[in-house]
Amino acid sequence: MDMTSFYRYSAKKYNDALLALGNVRIGTLHDFRNEEHKKGIADVNEGKKTVSHIIKYANSDDGPSIHFDAIEKFGAIGRNKDSSILLENVHLSRDFSFPDCYIHCASQLYSSETMAQFEGSDSCVEIFDVLGFYNRLTETLGTVQPVRLHTVQKVFYMEREERWDGKTWGVHPALIKEPVFSPQVEVRAIWIPVLAGNISPVVINDVGLIRYCRSKKIPQ
């Protein structure tokens, strides 16, 4: 993905703390479900999705079919390859709820429309060296909680019920947000905890992060 610059829209006191102290709050996936967060951040369905497949009609005597691949993939019924199976009006589904993980969010877009998506935001910081910033942040977070950087990737704005593509389980649940949030053009860094157990948001002060950031004028 494009790693040119990311943008952090926030209240000025928080962005000032980032530029002066390297102050960063790293949230967690499940904490974003908390409705007490401000508009644009809270999402009760964070990390959740459903994958489904509909079979109107399928007969095993007609030969190989995505539908019979589906009943095996979804674990719907056992299948004897030598037996004939007739399926009609079958709806298969599987729910996903991704385990808690650490999340840091930013935006790929510098615009007033994007800034307006985040309640209480009146300032902007540009992360102009994305790789440097997240490599450093990974090291610093690791001193608090052993983690593995899973990805730095754009968010997909889509419904949380996804049709099975015939091969995989589709988009990572932690990278899905409802289409109403699409003006945010969000990107996420995701870290997986190495150790088992509950996790909670972490606030880091690391002046080594400052070199990768700079203040940006409010977009007009």
mmCIF file of C-alpha atoms in Angstrom:
data_model
loop_
_atom_site.group_PDB
_atom_site.id
_atom_site.type_symbol
_atom_site.label_atom_id
_atom_site.label_comp_id
_atom_site.label_asym_id
_atom_site.label_seq_id
_atom_site.Cartn_x
_atom_site.Cartn_y
_atom_site.Cartn_z
ATOM 1 C CA MET A 1 0.000 0.000 0.000
ATOM 2 C CA ASP A 2 0.989 3.663 -0.400
ATOM 3 C CA MET A 3 3.196 4.644 2.555
ATOM 4 C CA THR A 4 3.854 8.276 1.577
ATOM 5 C CA SER A 5 2.149 10.042 4.518
ATOM 6 C CA PHE A 6 -0.496 9.297 7.112
ATOM 7 C CA TYR A 7 -2.488 11.932 9.000
ATOM 8 C CA ARG A 8 -3.645 12.055 12.610
ATOM 9 C CA TYR A 9 -6.693 14.242 13.305
ATOM 10 C CA SER A 10 -7.213 14.961 16.988
ATOM 11 C CA ALA A 11 -7.741 17.602 19.639
ATOM 12 C CA LYS A 12 -4.765 19.989 19.651
ATOM 13 C CA LYS A 13 -3.637 19.000 23.155
ATOM 14 C CA TYR A 14 -3.124 15.391 22.037
ATOM 15 C CA ASN A 15 -1.301 16.245 18.834
ATOM 16 C CA ASP A 16 0.854 18.758 20.724
ATOM 17 C CA ALA A 17 1.771 15.988 23.171
ATOM 18 C CA LEU A 18 2.773 13.744 20.242
ATOM 19 C CA LEU A 19 5.049 16.418 18.780
ATOM 20 C CA ALA A 20 6.568 17.403 22.146
ATOM 21 C CA LEU A 21 6.794 14.109 24.019
ATOM 22 C CA GLY A 22 6.175 11.376 21.473
ATOM 23 C CA ASN A 23 2.902 10.722 23.292
ATOM 24 C CA VAL A 24 0.804 8.064 21.529
ATOM 25 C CA ARG A 25 -2.243 6.168 22.684
ATOM 26 C CA ILE A 26 -2.447 2.676 21.212
ATOM 27 C CA GLY A 27 -5.974 1.358 21.489
ATOM 28 C CA THR A 28 -7.307 -2.159 21.311
ATOM 29 C CA LEU A 29 -9.779 -3.661 18.898
ATOM 30 C CA HIS A 30 -12.319 -4.554 21.566
ATOM 31 C CA ASP A 31 -11.961 -1.188 23.304
ATOM 32 C CA PHE A 32 -13.220 0.472 20.107
ATOM 33 C CA ARG A 33 -16.541 -1.286 20.786
ATOM 34 C CA ASN A 34 -16.999 0.975 23.806
ATOM 35 C CA GLU A 35 -19.793 3.400 22.994
ATOM 36 C CA GLU A 36 -18.257 5.978 25.342
ATOM 37 C CA HIS A 37 -15.688 6.840 22.666
ATOM 38 C CA LYS A 38 -16.335 9.909 20.549
ATOM 39 C CA LYS A 39 -18.214 9.808 17.269
ATOM 40 C CA GLY A 40 -16.046 8.447 14.486
ATOM 41 C CA ILE A 41 -14.135 6.136 16.830
ATOM 42 C CA ALA A 42 -16.723 3.993 18.611
ATOM 43 C CA ASP A 43 -18.035 1.003 16.654
ATOM 44 C CA VAL A 44 -19.780 -1.770 18.584
ATOM 45 C CA ASN A 45 -19.075 -4.245 15.767
ATOM 46 C CA GLU A 46 -15.294 -3.816 15.594
ATOM 47 C CA GLY A 47 -13.561 -7.089 14.709
ATOM 48 C CA LYS A 48 -16.784 -8.906 13.857
ATOM 49 C CA LYS A 49 -18.155 -10.223 10.601
ATOM 50 C CA THR A 50 -20.212 -13.035 9.081
ATOM 51 C CA VAL A 51 -19.362 -15.024 5.975
ATOM 52 C CA SER A 52 -22.285 -16.682 4.219
ATOM 53 C CA HIS A 53 -23.082 -18.820 1.218
ATOM 54 C CA ILE A 54 -26.493 -19.516 -0.287
ATOM 55 C CA ILE A 55 -27.324 -22.689 -2.180
ATOM 56 C CA LYS A 56 -30.562 -22.503 -4.146
ATOM 57 C CA TYR A 57 -30.036 -25.874 -5.775
ATOM 58 C CA ALA A 58 -27.131 -28.306 -6.109
ATOM 59 C CA ASN A 59 -26.967 -31.959 -7.055
ATOM 60 C CA SER A 60 -23.724 -33.878 -6.561
ATOM 61 C CA ASP A 61 -24.548 -36.020 -9.601
ATOM 62 C CA ASP A 62 -23.959 -32.921 -11.733
ATOM 63 C CA GLY A 63 -20.245 -32.931 -10.857
ATOM 64 C CA PRO A 64 -17.930 -30.718 -8.769
ATOM 65 C CA SER A 65 -19.441 -27.492 -7.522
ATOM 66 C CA ILE A 66 -18.595 -24.526 -5.320
ATOM 67 C CA HIS A 67 -21.657 -25.478 -3.288
ATOM 68 C CA PHE A 68 -20.210 -28.811 -2.201
ATOM 69 C CA ASP A 69 -16.900 -27.127 -1.461
ATOM 70 C CA ALA A 70 -18.898 -24.789 0.769
ATOM 71 C CA ILE A 71 -20.595 -27.471 2.841
ATOM 72 C CA GLU A 72 -17.158 -28.910 3.614
ATOM 73 C CA LYS A 73 -15.530 -25.536 4.293
ATOM 74 C CA PHE A 74 -18.363 -24.414 6.579
ATOM 75 C CA GLY A 75 -18.430 -27.832 8.270
ATOM 76 C CA ALA A 76 -22.141 -28.114 7.546
ATOM 77 C CA ILE A 77 -22.443 -31.842 6.892
ATOM 78 C CA GLY A 78 -20.122 -34.770 6.377
ATOM 79 C CA ARG A 79 -19.944 -35.951 2.817
ATOM 80 C CA ASN A 80 -19.336 -39.414 1.427
ATOM 81 C CA LYS A 81 -17.831 -38.897 -2.021
ATOM 82 C CA ASP A 82 -19.656 -41.998 -3.296
ATOM 83 C CA SER A 83 -23.089 -40.809 -2.165
ATOM 84 C CA SER A 84 -25.479 -38.545 -4.031
ATOM 85 C CA ILE A 85 -26.521 -35.336 -2.275
ATOM 86 C CA LEU A 86 -29.298 -32.960 -3.254
ATOM 87 C CA LEU A 87 -29.327 -29.492 -1.693
ATOM 88 C CA GLU A 88 -32.112 -26.929 -1.982
ATOM 89 C CA ASN A 89 -32.516 -23.528 -0.316
ATOM 90 C CA VAL A 90 -29.577 -23.927 2.058
ATOM 91 C CA HIS A 91 -28.063 -20.906 3.836
ATOM 92 C CA LEU A 92 -24.608 -21.437 5.325
ATOM 93 C CA SER A 93 -22.969 -18.881 7.619
ATOM 94 C CA ARG A 94 -20.016 -18.536 9.935
ATOM 95 C CA ASP A 95 -19.497 -15.760 12.474
ATOM 96 C CA PHE A 96 -16.064 -14.297 13.172
ATOM 97 C CA SER A 97 -14.994 -12.247 16.186
ATOM 98 C CA PHE A 98 -11.280 -11.512 16.015
ATOM 99 C CA PRO A 99 -9.366 -11.784 19.322
ATOM 100 C CA ASP A 100 -8.345 -8.537 20.957
ATOM 101 C CA CYS A 101 -5.245 -6.868 19.531
ATOM 102 C CA TYR A 102 -3.524 -3.500 19.583
ATOM 103 C CA ILE A 103 -4.573 -0.904 17.020
ATOM 104 C CA HIS A 104 -3.225 2.480 15.946
ATOM 105 C CA CYS A 105 -5.337 4.413 13.448
ATOM 106 C CA ALA A 106 -4.554 7.215 11.037
ATOM 107 C CA SER A 107 -5.861 8.454 7.686
ATOM 108 C CA GLN A 108 -4.385 8.381 4.205
ATOM 109 C CA LEU A 109 -6.281 11.515 3.191
ATOM 110 C CA TYR A 110 -5.520 15.130 4.046
ATOM 111 C CA SER A 111 -8.880 16.881 3.800
ATOM 112 C CA SER A 112 -11.388 18.887 5.805
ATOM 113 C CA GLU A 113 -14.068 16.275 5.086
ATOM 114 C CA THR A 114 -11.911 13.587 6.667
ATOM 115 C CA MET A 115 -11.084 15.745 9.675
ATOM 116 C CA ALA A 116 -14.789 16.432 10.244
ATOM 117 C CA GLN A 117 -15.334 12.693 10.731
ATOM 118 C CA PHE A 118 -13.478 12.761 14.051
ATOM 119 C CA GLU A 119 -15.460 14.499 16.786
ATOM 120 C CA GLY A 120 -13.425 17.085 18.690
ATOM 121 C CA SER A 121 -10.571 17.236 16.175
ATOM 122 C CA ASP A 122 -9.054 20.682 15.667
ATOM 123 C CA SER A 123 -5.505 19.839 14.598
ATOM 124 C CA CYS A 124 -3.538 17.595 12.260
ATOM 125 C CA VAL A 125 -0.189 15.822 12.488
ATOM 126 C CA GLU A 126 1.462 14.344 9.416
ATOM 127 C CA ILE A 127 3.371 11.082 9.837
ATOM 128 C CA PHE A 128 5.694 11.618 6.887
ATOM 129 C CA ASP A 129 7.914 8.564 7.495
ATOM 130 C CA VAL A 130 5.356 5.804 7.953
ATOM 131 C CA LEU A 131 7.762 2.872 8.044
ATOM 132 C CA GLY A 132 10.095 4.614 10.465
ATOM 133 C CA PHE A 133 7.208 5.605 12.730
ATOM 134 C CA TYR A 134 5.649 2.150 12.966
ATOM 135 C CA ASN A 135 8.968 0.329 13.289
ATOM 136 C CA ARG A 136 9.838 2.581 16.224
ATOM 137 C CA LEU A 137 6.353 2.278 17.715
ATOM 138 C CA THR A 138 6.561 -1.523 17.471
ATOM 139 C CA GLU A 139 9.866 -1.518 19.363
ATOM 140 C CA THR A 140 8.518 0.774 22.074
ATOM 141 C CA LEU A 141 5.250 -1.093 22.489
ATOM 142 C CA GLY A 142 7.279 -4.283 22.782
ATOM 143 C CA THR A 143 8.940 -2.961 25.935
ATOM 144 C CA VAL A 144 5.493 -2.770 27.535
ATOM 145 C CA GLN A 145 3.877 -5.866 26.034
ATOM 146 C CA PRO A 146 5.517 -8.440 23.749
ATOM 147 C CA VAL A 147 3.808 -8.038 20.363
ATOM 148 C CA ARG A 148 4.100 -8.996 16.722
ATOM 149 C CA LEU A 149 3.296 -6.396 14.071
ATOM 150 C CA HIS A 150 0.603 -8.069 11.989
ATOM 151 C CA THR A 151 0.012 -5.440 9.318
ATOM 152 C CA VAL A 152 -0.172 -1.766 8.421
ATOM 153 C CA GLN A 153 -3.031 -1.661 5.976
ATOM 154 C CA LYS A 154 -5.995 0.296 4.693
ATOM 155 C CA VAL A 155 -9.460 -0.318 6.099
ATOM 156 C CA PHE A 156 -12.175 -1.825 3.894
ATOM 157 C CA TYR A 157 -15.525 -0.032 4.052
ATOM 158 C CA MET A 158 -18.132 -2.711 3.558
ATOM 159 C CA GLU A 159 -21.016 -4.504 5.191
ATOM 160 C CA ARG A 160 -20.059 -7.021 7.836
ATOM 161 C CA GLU A 161 -21.895 -9.866 6.107
ATOM 162 C CA GLU A 162 -19.612 -11.086 3.349
ATOM 163 C CA ARG A 163 -20.373 -13.682 0.693
ATOM 164 C CA TRP A 164 -17.921 -16.586 0.604
ATOM 165 C CA ASP A 165 -15.531 -16.238 -2.338
ATOM 166 C CA GLY A 166 -15.111 -19.978 -2.812
ATOM 167 C CA LYS A 167 -11.549 -20.054 -1.486
ATOM 168 C CA THR A 168 -10.842 -17.957 1.615
ATOM 169 C CA TRP A 169 -12.672 -16.328 4.522
ATOM 170 C CA GLY A 170 -12.219 -12.938 2.870
ATOM 171 C CA VAL A 171 -11.316 -9.604 4.449
ATOM 172 C CA HIS A 172 -9.672 -9.618 7.871
ATOM 173 C CA PRO A 173 -12.397 -8.785 10.457
ATOM 174 C CA ALA A 174 -10.175 -6.171 12.133
ATOM 175 C CA LEU A 175 -9.932 -4.265 8.829
ATOM 176 C CA ILE A 176 -13.665 -3.822 8.222
ATOM 177 C CA LYS A 177 -15.704 -0.715 8.970
ATOM 178 C CA GLU A 178 -19.226 0.152 7.884
ATOM 179 C CA PRO A 179 -19.535 2.212 4.676
ATOM 180 C CA VAL A 180 -20.809 5.226 6.642
ATOM 181 C CA PHE A 181 -17.241 5.716 7.923
ATOM 182 C CA SER A 182 -15.660 5.728 4.432
ATOM 183 C CA PRO A 183 -14.734 9.466 4.418
ATOM 184 C CA GLN A 184 -12.157 8.631 7.120
ATOM 185 C CA VAL A 185 -9.973 6.760 4.582
ATOM 186 C CA GLU A 186 -8.490 4.960 7.568
ATOM 187 C CA VAL A 187 -5.309 2.953 7.787
ATOM 188 C CA ARG A 188 -4.482 0.703 10.712
ATOM 189 C CA ALA A 189 -1.426 -0.772 12.319
ATOM 190 C CA ILE A 190 -2.346 -4.026 14.057
ATOM 191 C CA TRP A 191 -0.202 -5.764 16.645
ATOM 192 C CA ILE A 192 -0.924 -9.256 17.952
ATOM 193 C CA PRO A 193 -0.005 -9.907 21.621
ATOM 194 C CA VAL A 194 2.559 -12.672 21.983
ATOM 195 C CA LEU A 195 1.332 -13.655 25.438
ATOM 196 C CA ALA A 196 -2.152 -14.863 26.327
ATOM 197 C CA GLY A 197 -4.395 -12.761 28.561
ATOM 198 C CA ASN A 198 -6.481 -9.615 28.550
ATOM 199 C CA ILE A 199 -5.037 -6.428 27.108
ATOM 200 C CA SER A 200 -5.973 -2.770 27.445
ATOM 201 C CA PRO A 201 -5.003 0.475 25.687
ATOM 202 C CA VAL A 202 -1.436 1.655 26.220
ATOM 203 C CA VAL A 203 -0.164 5.231 26.420
ATOM 204 C CA ILE A 204 3.445 5.628 25.313
ATOM 205 C CA ASN A 205 5.836 8.550 25.651
ATOM 206 C CA ASP A 206 8.743 8.072 23.263
ATOM 207 C CA VAL A 207 10.580 11.141 21.991
ATOM 208 C CA GLY A 208 12.097 8.896 19.318
ATOM 209 C CA LEU A 209 8.769 9.077 17.486
ATOM 210 C CA ILE A 210 8.923 12.838 17.024
ATOM 211 C CA ARG A 211 11.428 12.669 14.157
ATOM 212 C CA TYR A 212 8.819 10.942 11.958
ATOM 213 C CA CYS A 213 6.068 13.542 12.468
ATOM 214 C CA ARG A 214 5.347 17.202 11.848
ATOM 215 C CA SER A 215 2.531 19.630 12.446
ATOM 216 C CA LYS A 216 0.223 20.164 9.503
ATOM 217 C CA LYS A 217 -2.095 23.112 8.946
ATOM 218 C CA ILE A 218 -5.790 22.372 9.307
ATOM 219 C CA PRO A 219 -7.069 21.378 5.843
ATOM 220 C CA GLN A 220 -9.421 23.879 4.243
#
